[in-house]
Short mmCIF file of C-alpha atoms (C1' of nucleotides) in Angstrom, two decimals:
data_model
loop_
_atom_site.label_atom_id
_atom_site.label_comp_id
_atom_site.label_asym_id
_atom_site.label_seq_id
_atom_site.Cartn_x
_atom_site.Cartn_y
_atom_site.Cartn_z
CA UNK R 1 -13.00 5.75 -10.25
CA UNK R 2 -12.56 9.26 -9.22
CA UNK R 3 -15.42 11.32 -8.25
CA UNK R 4 -16.41 14.74 -9.32
CA UNK R 5 -19.93 14.04 -8.61
CA UNK R 6 -20.12 12.64 -5.24
CA UNK R 7 -21.16 10.28 -2.62
CA UNK R 8 -24.36 11.64 -1.27
CA UNK R 9 -24.68 15.16 -0.20
CA UNK R 10 -22.35 17.79 -1.45
CA UNK R 11 -19.65 15.22 -1.68
CA UNK R 12 -17.64 14.49 1.29
CA UNK R 13 -14.01 13.70 0.95
CA UNK R 14 -12.51 11.19 -1.37
CA UNK R 15 -14.36 9.22 -3.87
CA UNK R 16 -14.83 5.78 -2.48
CA UNK R 17 -17.76 4.60 -4.50
CA UNK R 18 -19.60 7.45 -6.08
CA UNK R 19 -23.18 6.50 -6.53
CA UNK R 20 -23.37 8.47 -9.75
CA UNK R 21 -26.49 9.83 -8.20
CA UNK R 22 -29.05 10.56 -10.94
CA UNK R 23 -30.14 13.62 -9.05
CA UNK R 24 -27.15 15.50 -10.37
CA UNK R 25 -26.69 18.32 -7.94
CA UNK R 26 -27.05 21.87 -9.04
CA UNK R 27 -24.11 24.24 -9.23
CA UNK R 28 -20.80 24.13 -10.98
CA UNK R 29 -19.57 20.56 -11.33
CA UNK R 30 -16.12 19.51 -10.32
CA UNK R 31 -13.63 19.41 -13.10
CA UNK R 32 -12.79 15.86 -14.11
CA UNK R 33 -9.74 17.20 -15.88
CA UNK R 34 -8.47 18.58 -12.62
CA UNK R 35 -8.85 15.19 -10.95
CA UNK R 36 -6.79 13.49 -13.62
CA UNK R 37 -4.18 16.22 -13.53
CA UNK R 38 -3.89 16.06 -9.76
CA UNK R 39 -3.45 12.31 -9.65
CA UNK R 40 -0.90 12.41 -12.45
CA UNK R 41 0.94 15.21 -10.68
CA UNK R 42 0.94 13.19 -7.49
CA UNK R 43 2.62 10.25 -9.21
CA UNK R 44 5.11 12.60 -10.80
CA UNK R 45 5.92 14.13 -7.44
CA UNK R 46 6.33 10.67 -5.95
CA UNK R 47 8.96 9.89 -8.55
CA UNK R 48 10.79 13.17 -8.08
CA UNK R 49 10.54 13.63 -4.35
CA UNK R 50 9.44 10.40 -2.74
CA UNK R 51 6.78 10.10 -0.09
CA UNK R 52 8.22 12.05 2.77
CA UNK R 53 9.22 15.12 0.79
CA UNK R 54 6.04 15.25 -1.21
CA UNK R 55 3.93 18.27 -0.28
CA UNK R 56 0.39 19.03 -1.30
CA UNK R 57 1.38 22.51 -2.29
CA UNK R 58 3.88 21.14 -4.74
CA UNK R 59 1.35 18.73 -6.20
CA UNK R 60 -1.11 21.57 -6.68
CA UNK R 61 1.48 23.61 -8.55
CA UNK R 62 2.39 20.70 -10.80
CA UNK R 63 -1.26 20.03 -11.55
CA UNK R 64 -1.95 23.67 -12.26
CA UNK R 65 -4.66 23.97 -9.65
CA UNK R 66 -4.97 25.85 -6.40
CA UNK R 67 -3.92 24.20 -3.19
CA UNK R 68 -7.37 24.70 -1.77
CA UNK R 69 -8.84 22.58 -4.54
CA UNK R 70 -6.81 19.64 -3.31
CA UNK R 71 -8.09 20.00 0.21
CA UNK R 72 -11.66 20.19 -1.04
CA UNK R 73 -11.38 16.72 -2.57
CA UNK R 74 -9.01 14.78 -0.39
CA UNK R 75 -8.66 14.65 3.35
CA UNK R 76 -4.88 14.57 3.20
CA UNK R 77 -1.72 13.18 1.72
CA UNK R 78 -2.54 9.57 2.54
CA UNK R 79 -5.84 9.46 0.72
CA UNK R 80 -4.48 11.32 -2.27
CA UNK R 81 -1.56 8.96 -2.73
CA UNK R 82 -3.75 5.89 -2.39
CA UNK R 83 -5.94 7.09 -5.22
CA UNK R 84 -2.96 8.08 -7.34
CA UNK R 85 -1.29 4.71 -6.91
CA UNK R 86 -4.53 2.76 -7.30
CA UNK R 87 -4.85 3.91 -10.90
CA UNK R 88 -1.66 2.04 -11.69
CA UNK R 89 -3.42 -1.22 -10.96
CA UNK R 90 -6.27 -0.56 -13.35
CA UNK R 91 -4.80 -2.62 -16.13
CA UNK R 92 -4.23 -5.71 -14.03
CA UNK R 93 -5.90 -8.67 -15.75
CA UNK R 94 -5.84 -12.44 -15.74
CA UNK R 95 -4.65 -13.84 -19.04
CA UNK R 96 -5.72 -17.30 -20.11
CA UNK R 97 -2.49 -18.97 -21.03
CA UNK R 98 -3.80 -22.51 -20.88
CA UNK R 99 -2.28 -23.78 -17.66
CA UNK R 100 -2.36 -22.70 -14.06
CA UNK R 101 1.37 -22.26 -13.95
CA UNK R 102 1.39 -20.03 -16.99
CA UNK R 103 -1.56 -18.03 -15.71
CA UNK R 104 0.07 -17.39 -12.39
CA UNK R 105 3.35 -16.46 -13.97
CA UNK R 106 1.54 -13.95 -16.12
CA UNK R 107 -0.23 -12.29 -13.24
CA UNK R 108 2.79 -12.23 -10.99
CA UNK R 109 4.81 -10.68 -13.75
CA UNK R 110 2.21 -7.97 -14.27
CA UNK R 111 2.16 -7.24 -10.58
CA UNK R 112 5.93 -7.12 -10.48
CA UNK R 113 6.04 -4.76 -13.42
CA UNK R 114 3.72 -2.29 -11.76
CA UNK R 115 5.56 -2.54 -8.46
CA UNK R 116 8.83 -1.80 -10.21
CA UNK R 117 7.62 1.70 -11.04
CA UNK R 118 9.18 4.23 -8.67
CA UNK R 119 5.85 5.93 -8.04
CA UNK R 120 4.37 2.61 -6.92
CA UNK R 121 7.33 1.60 -4.80
CA UNK R 122 7.66 4.75 -2.76
CA UNK R 123 3.96 5.46 -2.55
CA UNK R 124 2.33 2.14 -1.85
CA UNK R 125 4.51 1.01 1.02
CA UNK R 126 4.26 4.37 2.71
CA UNK R 127 0.49 4.36 2.78
CA UNK R 128 0.47 0.76 3.95
CA UNK R 129 2.67 1.84 6.81
CA UNK R 130 0.31 4.67 7.64
CA UNK R 131 -2.65 2.33 7.40
CA UNK R 132 -1.42 0.43 10.43
CA UNK R 133 -2.80 3.29 12.48
CA UNK R 134 -5.77 4.29 10.33
CA UNK R 135 -8.56 1.81 9.71
CA UNK R 136 -10.34 3.99 7.16
CA UNK R 137 -7.16 4.28 5.16
CA UNK R 138 -6.59 0.54 5.22
CA UNK R 139 -10.12 0.01 4.02
CA UNK R 140 -9.51 2.46 1.19
CA UNK R 141 -6.39 0.54 0.17
CA UNK R 142 -8.23 -2.73 0.37
CA UNK R 143 -11.04 -1.54 -1.85
CA UNK R 144 -8.98 0.16 -4.52
CA UNK R 145 -5.86 -1.97 -4.67
CA UNK R 146 -5.95 -5.23 -2.78
CA UNK R 147 -9.35 -6.51 -3.78
CA UNK R 148 -8.55 -6.08 -7.42
CA UNK R 149 -5.56 -8.36 -6.99
CA UNK R 150 -7.46 -10.81 -4.92
CA UNK R 151 -10.14 -11.20 -7.54
CA UNK R 152 -7.49 -12.50 -9.91
CA UNK R 153 -6.50 -15.17 -7.43
CA UNK R 154 -10.10 -16.28 -7.14
CA UNK R 155 -10.59 -16.41 -10.89
CA UNK R 156 -7.37 -18.27 -11.48
CA UNK R 157 -8.24 -20.73 -8.79
CA UNK R 158 -11.68 -21.45 -10.22
CA UNK R 159 -10.23 -21.86 -13.67
CA UNK R 160 -7.60 -24.28 -12.43
CA UNK R 161 -10.15 -26.37 -10.60
CA UNK R 162 -12.22 -26.55 -13.77
CA UNK R 163 -9.13 -27.82 -15.55
CA UNK R 164 -8.52 -30.32 -12.79
CA UNK R 165 -5.17 -28.83 -11.87
CA UNK R 166 -6.21 -28.17 -8.32
CA UNK R 167 -8.35 -30.32 -6.07
CA UNK R 168 -11.77 -28.77 -5.43
CA UNK R 169 -12.28 -27.87 -1.83
CA UNK R 170 -15.65 -28.84 -0.49
CA UNK R 171 -15.42 -26.83 2.68
CA UNK R 172 -15.98 -23.16 1.81
CA UNK R 173 -14.44 -22.12 5.09
CA UNK R 174 -11.11 -23.74 4.41
CA UNK R 175 -11.30 -22.69 0.77
CA UNK R 176 -11.47 -19.07 1.83
CA UNK R 177 -8.48 -19.50 4.09
CA UNK R 178 -6.53 -21.11 1.29
CA UNK R 179 -7.21 -18.19 -1.01
CA UNK R 180 -6.07 -15.77 1.66
CA UNK R 181 -2.90 -17.78 2.16
CA UNK R 182 -2.10 -17.87 -1.53
CA UNK R 183 -2.73 -14.21 -1.83
CA UNK R 184 -0.43 -13.30 1.02
CA UNK R 185 2.25 -15.56 -0.38
CA UNK R 186 2.10 -14.19 -3.89
CA UNK R 187 1.78 -10.51 -3.14
CA UNK R 188 4.10 -10.71 -0.16
CA UNK R 189 6.89 -12.43 -2.02
CA UNK R 190 6.79 -10.00 -4.92
CA UNK R 191 6.72 -6.99 -2.63
CA UNK R 192 9.55 -8.27 -0.49
CA UNK R 193 11.66 -9.20 -3.48
CA UNK R 194 11.15 -5.80 -5.07
CA UNK R 195 11.34 -3.48 -2.09
CA UNK R 196 13.39 -5.15 0.60
CA UNK R 197 15.75 -7.32 -1.38
CA UNK R 198 15.75 -4.65 -4.08
CA UNK R 199 16.15 -7.25 -6.79
CA UNK R 200 14.02 -7.39 -9.93
CA UNK R 201 11.20 -9.91 -9.97
CA UNK R 202 12.02 -10.95 -13.50
CA UNK R 203 10.84 -13.93 -15.50
CA UNK R 204 13.38 -16.30 -14.09
CA UNK R 205 12.53 -15.46 -10.53
CA UNK R 206 8.80 -15.65 -11.21
CA UNK R 207 9.24 -19.11 -12.72
CA UNK R 208 11.11 -20.39 -9.70
CA UNK R 209 8.60 -18.88 -7.35
CA UNK R 210 5.61 -20.25 -9.22
CA UNK R 211 7.06 -23.72 -9.25
CA UNK R 212 7.55 -23.81 -5.51
CA UNK R 213 4.11 -22.39 -4.88
CA UNK R 214 2.30 -24.78 -7.19
CA UNK R 215 4.12 -27.85 -6.01
CA UNK R 216 3.24 -26.91 -2.48
CA UNK R 217 -0.40 -26.42 -3.29
CA UNK R 218 -0.84 -29.44 -5.54
CA UNK R 219 0.69 -32.09 -3.33
CA UNK R 220 -1.94 -32.26 -0.65
CA UNK B 1 25.54 14.60 4.37
CA UNK B 2 26.06 17.10 7.08
CA UNK B 3 29.24 17.04 8.99
CA UNK B 4 30.09 18.89 12.04
CA UNK B 5 32.74 16.61 13.18
CA UNK B 6 35.02 15.04 10.68
CA UNK B 7 34.61 12.28 8.22
CA UNK B 8 36.18 9.23 9.73
CA UNK B 9 37.61 9.75 13.12
CA UNK B 10 35.07 10.75 15.68
CA UNK B 11 32.57 8.19 14.50
CA UNK B 12 30.20 9.51 12.04
CA UNK B 13 26.50 9.24 12.45
CA UNK B 14 24.65 6.38 13.84
CA UNK B 15 26.23 3.50 15.50
CA UNK B 16 26.05 0.93 12.79
CA UNK B 17 29.25 -0.77 13.66
CA UNK B 18 31.18 1.57 15.80
CA UNK B 19 34.69 0.36 15.46
CA UNK B 20 35.13 0.67 19.17
CA UNK B 21 38.43 2.05 18.12
CA UNK B 22 41.06 1.15 20.72
CA UNK B 23 42.52 4.60 20.30
CA UNK B 24 39.61 5.94 22.30
CA UNK B 25 39.44 9.54 21.32
CA UNK B 26 40.00 12.26 23.79
CA UNK B 27 37.22 14.38 25.14
CA UNK B 28 33.94 13.62 26.82
CA UNK B 29 32.50 10.32 25.60
CA UNK B 30 28.98 9.97 24.34
CA UNK B 31 26.49 8.83 26.90
CA UNK B 32 25.42 5.25 26.26
CA UNK B 33 22.47 5.85 28.55
CA UNK B 34 21.28 8.59 26.27
CA UNK B 35 21.45 6.26 23.28
CA UNK B 36 19.28 3.68 24.96
CA UNK B 37 16.83 6.30 26.19
CA UNK B 38 16.53 7.85 22.74
CA UNK B 39 15.86 4.56 20.98
CA UNK B 40 13.31 3.56 23.59
CA UNK B 41 11.64 6.95 23.30
CA UNK B 42 11.54 6.56 19.54
CA UNK B 43 9.69 3.26 19.81
CA UNK B 44 7.33 4.79 22.33
CA UNK B 45 6.62 7.69 20.02
CA UNK B 46 6.02 5.27 17.13
CA UNK B 47 3.34 3.57 19.17
CA UNK B 48 1.69 6.80 20.25
CA UNK B 49 1.99 8.86 17.10
CA UNK B 50 2.94 6.63 14.20
CA UNK B 51 5.58 7.39 11.65
CA UNK B 52 4.27 10.50 9.97
CA UNK B 53 3.43 12.41 13.13
CA UNK B 54 6.60 11.47 14.93
CA UNK B 55 8.87 14.47 15.41
CA UNK B 56 12.44 14.53 16.58
CA UNK B 57 11.63 17.24 19.04
CA UNK B 58 9.07 15.04 20.69
CA UNK B 59 11.46 12.11 20.85
CA UNK B 60 14.07 14.31 22.49
CA UNK B 61 11.59 15.43 25.13
CA UNK B 62 10.50 11.87 25.86
CA UNK B 63 14.10 10.74 26.16
CA UNK B 64 15.01 13.64 28.42
CA UNK B 65 17.75 14.91 26.14
CA UNK B 66 18.19 18.04 24.09
CA UNK B 67 17.04 18.07 20.48
CA UNK B 68 20.52 18.95 19.36
CA UNK B 69 21.85 15.73 20.85
CA UNK B 70 19.64 13.79 18.47
CA UNK B 71 20.98 15.63 15.46
CA UNK B 72 24.53 15.06 16.60
CA UNK B 73 24.05 11.29 16.44
CA UNK B 74 21.58 10.64 13.65
CA UNK B 75 21.26 12.20 10.25
CA UNK B 76 17.49 12.25 10.43
CA UNK B 77 14.25 10.51 11.20
CA UNK B 78 14.89 7.60 8.87
CA UNK B 79 18.16 6.51 10.39
CA UNK B 80 16.88 6.93 13.91
CA UNK B 81 13.82 4.77 13.34
CA UNK B 82 15.84 2.05 11.63
CA UNK B 83 18.09 1.77 14.67
CA UNK B 84 15.15 1.85 17.04
CA UNK B 85 13.29 -0.89 15.21
CA UNK B 86 16.40 -2.97 14.63
CA UNK B 87 16.74 -3.54 18.35
CA UNK B 88 13.45 -5.41 18.30
CA UNK B 89 15.02 -8.12 16.18
CA UNK B 90 17.88 -8.75 18.58
CA UNK B 91 16.28 -11.75 20.19
CA UNK B 92 15.55 -13.57 16.94
CA UNK B 93 17.02 -17.06 17.13
CA UNK B 94 16.74 -20.43 15.45
CA UNK B 95 15.42 -23.06 17.82
CA UNK B 96 16.28 -26.70 17.24
CA UNK B 97 12.96 -28.44 17.37
CA UNK B 98 14.06 -31.59 15.64
CA UNK B 99 12.48 -31.21 12.23
CA UNK B 100 12.67 -28.67 9.47
CA UNK B 101 8.97 -28.01 9.62
CA UNK B 102 9.05 -27.35 13.34
CA UNK B 103 12.13 -25.18 13.03
CA UNK B 104 10.57 -23.04 10.37
CA UNK B 105 7.34 -22.70 12.25
CA UNK B 106 9.28 -21.52 15.25
CA UNK B 107 11.18 -18.86 13.38
CA UNK B 108 8.18 -17.64 11.44
CA UNK B 109 6.23 -17.36 14.64
CA UNK B 110 8.98 -15.33 16.27
CA UNK B 111 9.12 -13.03 13.30
CA UNK B 112 5.36 -12.66 13.30
CA UNK B 113 5.35 -11.83 16.99
CA UNK B 114 7.83 -9.02 16.55
CA UNK B 115 6.02 -7.70 13.53
CA UNK B 116 2.77 -7.61 15.46
CA UNK B 117 4.18 -4.93 17.74
CA UNK B 118 2.79 -1.53 16.77
CA UNK B 119 6.23 0.08 16.89
CA UNK B 120 7.51 -2.46 14.38
CA UNK B 121 4.53 -2.25 12.09
CA UNK B 122 4.40 1.49 11.66
CA UNK B 123 8.13 2.00 11.72
CA UNK B 124 9.58 -0.75 9.62
CA UNK B 125 7.38 -0.36 6.58
CA UNK B 126 7.80 3.36 6.54
CA UNK B 127 11.57 3.19 6.41
CA UNK B 128 11.41 0.48 3.78
CA UNK B 129 9.31 2.83 1.71
CA UNK B 130 11.83 5.60 2.20
CA UNK B 131 14.65 3.24 1.33
CA UNK B 132 13.37 2.93 -2.21
CA UNK B 133 14.92 6.34 -2.80
CA UNK B 134 17.91 6.12 -0.48
CA UNK B 135 20.55 3.49 -1.06
CA UNK B 136 22.41 4.22 2.14
CA UNK B 137 19.23 3.76 4.13
CA UNK B 138 18.45 0.47 2.44
CA UNK B 139 21.93 -0.74 3.22
CA UNK B 140 21.43 0.25 6.83
CA UNK B 141 18.21 -1.76 6.97
CA UNK B 142 19.86 -4.70 5.29
CA UNK B 143 22.72 -4.76 7.75
CA UNK B 144 20.73 -4.31 10.93
CA UNK B 145 17.48 -6.13 10.18
CA UNK B 146 17.41 -8.23 7.05
CA UNK B 147 20.74 -9.99 7.33
CA UNK B 148 19.92 -11.16 10.80
CA UNK B 149 16.81 -12.86 9.48
CA UNK B 150 18.58 -14.26 6.47
CA UNK B 151 21.19 -15.93 8.61
CA UNK B 152 18.45 -17.98 10.20
CA UNK B 153 17.33 -19.22 6.81
CA UNK B 154 20.86 -20.29 6.00
CA UNK B 155 21.29 -22.10 9.30
CA UNK B 156 17.97 -23.83 9.03
CA UNK B 157 18.74 -24.92 5.52
CA UNK B 158 22.10 -26.37 6.43
CA UNK B 159 20.59 -28.18 9.35
CA UNK B 160 17.83 -29.65 7.21
CA UNK B 161 20.28 -30.85 4.60
CA UNK B 162 22.31 -32.53 7.30
CA UNK B 163 19.13 -34.29 8.40
CA UNK B 164 18.39 -35.29 4.83
CA UNK B 165 15.14 -33.35 4.73
CA UNK B 166 16.26 -31.24 1.82
CA UNK B 167 18.31 -32.29 -1.18
CA UNK B 168 21.82 -30.80 -1.09
CA UNK B 169 22.44 -28.41 -3.91
CA UNK B 170 25.78 -28.88 -5.59
CA UNK B 171 25.71 -25.65 -7.51
CA UNK B 172 26.47 -22.80 -5.10
CA UNK B 173 25.02 -20.32 -7.56
CA UNK B 174 21.59 -21.88 -7.63
CA UNK B 175 21.80 -22.57 -3.91
CA UNK B 176 22.17 -18.87 -3.27
CA UNK B 177 19.20 -18.09 -5.44
CA UNK B 178 17.12 -20.66 -3.61
CA UNK B 179 17.94 -19.10 -0.27
CA UNK B 180 16.97 -15.70 -1.59
CA UNK B 181 13.71 -17.09 -2.87
CA UNK B 182 12.86 -18.77 0.40
CA UNK B 183 13.69 -15.66 2.29
CA UNK B 184 11.48 -13.46 0.16
CA UNK B 185 8.65 -15.95 0.45
CA UNK B 186 8.83 -16.29 4.21
CA UNK B 187 9.37 -12.68 5.15
CA UNK B 188 7.08 -11.40 2.42
CA UNK B 189 4.18 -13.61 3.36
CA UNK B 190 4.38 -12.72 7.05
CA UNK B 191 4.65 -9.02 6.34
CA UNK B 192 1.79 -9.06 3.89
CA UNK B 193 -0.41 -11.08 6.19
CA UNK B 194 0.27 -8.78 9.11
CA UNK B 195 0.26 -5.38 7.47
CA UNK B 196 -1.86 -5.57 4.35
CA UNK B 197 -4.38 -8.25 5.19
CA UNK B 198 -4.27 -7.05 8.78
CA UNK B 199 -4.82 -10.55 10.09
CA UNK B 200 -2.74 -12.18 12.81
CA UNK B 201 -0.07 -14.62 11.68
CA UNK B 202 -1.00 -17.09 14.40
CA UNK B 203 -0.01 -20.71 14.86
CA UNK B 204 -2.69 -22.06 12.58
CA UNK B 205 -1.72 -19.75 9.73
CA UNK B 206 1.96 -20.46 10.22
CA UNK B 207 1.32 -24.21 10.05
CA UNK B 208 -0.58 -23.89 6.78
CA UNK B 209 2.04 -21.65 5.32
CA UNK B 210 4.92 -23.88 6.35
CA UNK B 211 3.27 -26.93 4.86
CA UNK B 212 2.83 -25.31 1.45
CA UNK B 213 6.35 -23.95 1.48
CA UNK B 214 7.99 -27.22 2.47
CA UNK B 215 6.00 -29.34 0.06
CA UNK B 216 6.99 -26.96 -2.69
CA UNK B 217 10.64 -27.10 -1.78
CA UNK B 218 10.88 -30.82 -1.14
CA UNK B 219 9.20 -32.12 -4.27
CA UNK B 220 11.82 -31.23 -6.77
"C1'" DG K 1 46.44 22.33 34.80
"C1'" DC K 2 44.96 21.91 29.48
"C1'" DA K 3 42.84 20.25 25.26
"C1'" DT K 4 39.04 18.06 23.43
"C1'" DT K 5 34.59 16.46 22.90
"C1'" DA K 6 29.65 15.97 24.38
"C1'" DC K 7 25.78 18.08 26.52
"C1'" DG K 8 21.71 21.23 27.59
"C1'" DC K 9 19.66 25.30 26.44
"C1'" DT K 10 17.95 29.21 23.73
"C1'" DA K 11 16.98 31.46 19.63
"C1'" DC K 12 16.37 31.87 14.87
"C1'" DG K 13 14.83 31.79 9.73
"C1'" DT K 14 12.48 28.61 6.71
"C1'" DC K 15 9.17 25.63 5.27
"C1'" DT K 16 4.72 23.17 5.26
"C1'" DC K 17 0.38 22.73 7.10
"C1'" DG K 18 -4.59 23.37 6.93
"C1'" DT K 19 -8.09 26.97 6.95
"C1'" DA K 20 -10.62 31.27 5.94
"C1'" DG K 21 -12.33 34.74 3.02
"C1'" DC K 22 -13.04 36.82 -1.34
"C1'" DG K 23 -14.57 37.57 -6.21
"C1'" DA K 24 -15.12 35.18 -10.48
"C1'" DA K 25 -16.47 31.19 -13.30
"C1'" DA K 26 -19.49 27.37 -14.72
"C1'" DG K 27 -23.11 24.69 -14.52
"C1'" DC K 28 -28.51 24.02 -13.76
"C1'" DT K 29 -33.61 25.55 -13.69
"C1'" DC K 30 -37.05 28.62 -14.90
"C1'" DG A 1 -31.82 35.84 -20.56
"C1'" DA A 2 -32.16 36.00 -14.75
"C1'" DG A 3 -31.17 33.69 -10.64
"C1'" DC A 4 -29.30 30.08 -7.80
"C1'" DT A 5 -25.71 26.97 -6.42
"C1'" DT A 6 -21.29 25.07 -6.23
"C1'" DT A 7 -16.54 25.14 -7.62
"C1'" DC A 8 -12.38 27.55 -8.68
"C1'" DG A 9 -8.11 30.47 -8.14
"C1'" DC A 10 -6.01 33.53 -5.27
"C1'" DT A 11 -4.22 35.65 -1.02
"C1'" DA A 12 -3.29 35.65 3.66
"C1'" DC A 13 -2.77 33.76 8.09
"C1'" DG A 14 -1.32 31.35 12.70
"C1'" DA A 15 0.59 27.12 14.10
"C1'" DG A 16 4.05 23.93 14.24
"C1'" DA A 17 8.34 21.29 12.82
"C1'" DC A 18 12.65 21.64 10.70
"C1'" DG A 19 17.64 21.93 11.05
"C1'" DT A 20 21.30 25.04 12.55
"C1'" DA A 21 24.11 28.28 15.32
"C1'" DG A 22 25.94 29.92 19.44
"C1'" DC A 23 26.88 29.80 24.22
"C1'" DG A 24 28.28 28.10 28.73
"C1'" DT A 25 29.02 23.87 31.19
"C1'" DA A 26 30.29 18.92 32.11
"C1'" DA A 27 33.23 14.91 31.44
"C1'" DT A 28 37.04 12.60 29.83
"C1'" DG A 29 42.47 11.91 28.49
"C1'" DC A 30 47.21 13.86 28.60
#
DNA sequence: GCATTACGCTACGTCTCGTAGCGAAAGCTC
DNA sequence: GAGCTTTCGCTACGAGACGTAGCGTAATGC
């Protein structure tokens, strides 16, 4: 994550996937410390100010860097916030609790915990809203946030099929659609519960949700 | 917040539920035409510019009113967009198609159709994001958008229980929680599918989703 | 008529934006 | 070390949006 070296040439905006090019360019390298400080400052500003009142100038001051440094690394507010929020999802993992139900409950609870953070709440939804009009931004979100979640669904699904808890799907086409459906149901429900209903997705709720989801998937 | 007229009398910001006070105040009444023009212009601007680049000055120009008129009626961008988007959900209704599955599919499809509109996509999520830091705004969204959807869930549920398609729940407490759960699952899944996955919530998807949901709810 | 309120218009200070230019700092290669 | 390259902090700038104030005028009720 995070660049500091860059994509190809001098290093266009953002990080995306830095190739860690062996031909380390000449010149003064970008400060990795500054990157960390900027992203941390962005999350801090999200908590204090929220999305709409967050300004890049303020973030620069909090991070102790010049405003121009921000503009050299990120194209704008959207990209910066995506990267700042994406780091929150780094620790997301799939625990092996022995049963599909327990595994799902664990993951959903992790997701809910992250989403309960004010910096995730105000930041993530705002960039998703912006992404409706910006394909590059949506792709950035997909790569750094969504895919990481989706991988957990795939792993959990494979594990459950190995256990015999879910029927194996022969048709890869329909299997892919099923994964997409599950993913939208899980992530969507947690997001809606947390942001729109503004109620905590606590253990009790997660248990109820998991039960409905699994019963619906199993009985086919 | 702000106040140029009084607190109660004249009818504070927004329309929310204007009491249509019988004691119609003296003085020149507010133009209802202007209200409609402003909200329509707001939706138009959402389509053309998106949330972040939408300015109140531009909306005023599109609507053919003075900028000051906007500020006299709405506290800011958030409130204005909520009202503009809320009108899109006016036509939401629960069709009686004979079975619970068909009813749900109908409602979900209606919801998905509205959410596919660019003015709904970019506007709704943005205000939801802002509402994480503004209780009054969240309440405004709840009253003008969410509750209208939730009522459909309640109606559909009652109808299904009358048909015997769902077990009646004796405990009102747990019944309420179940409705909340269903609501978060339905609305959340559609929103996530449309905005994050950026795939259309078409008939095929809605059928798959409804089947999983109903199987999960019925087998208890 | 008179009081009251809404409207359109203009003008204003303030803030943020995003960029440009500069000298200094920090790496690498030779 | 010398020399090259890139980044950094800093300052300054025009452009644009914000939200408000003030004015004269229009539309209602008494």
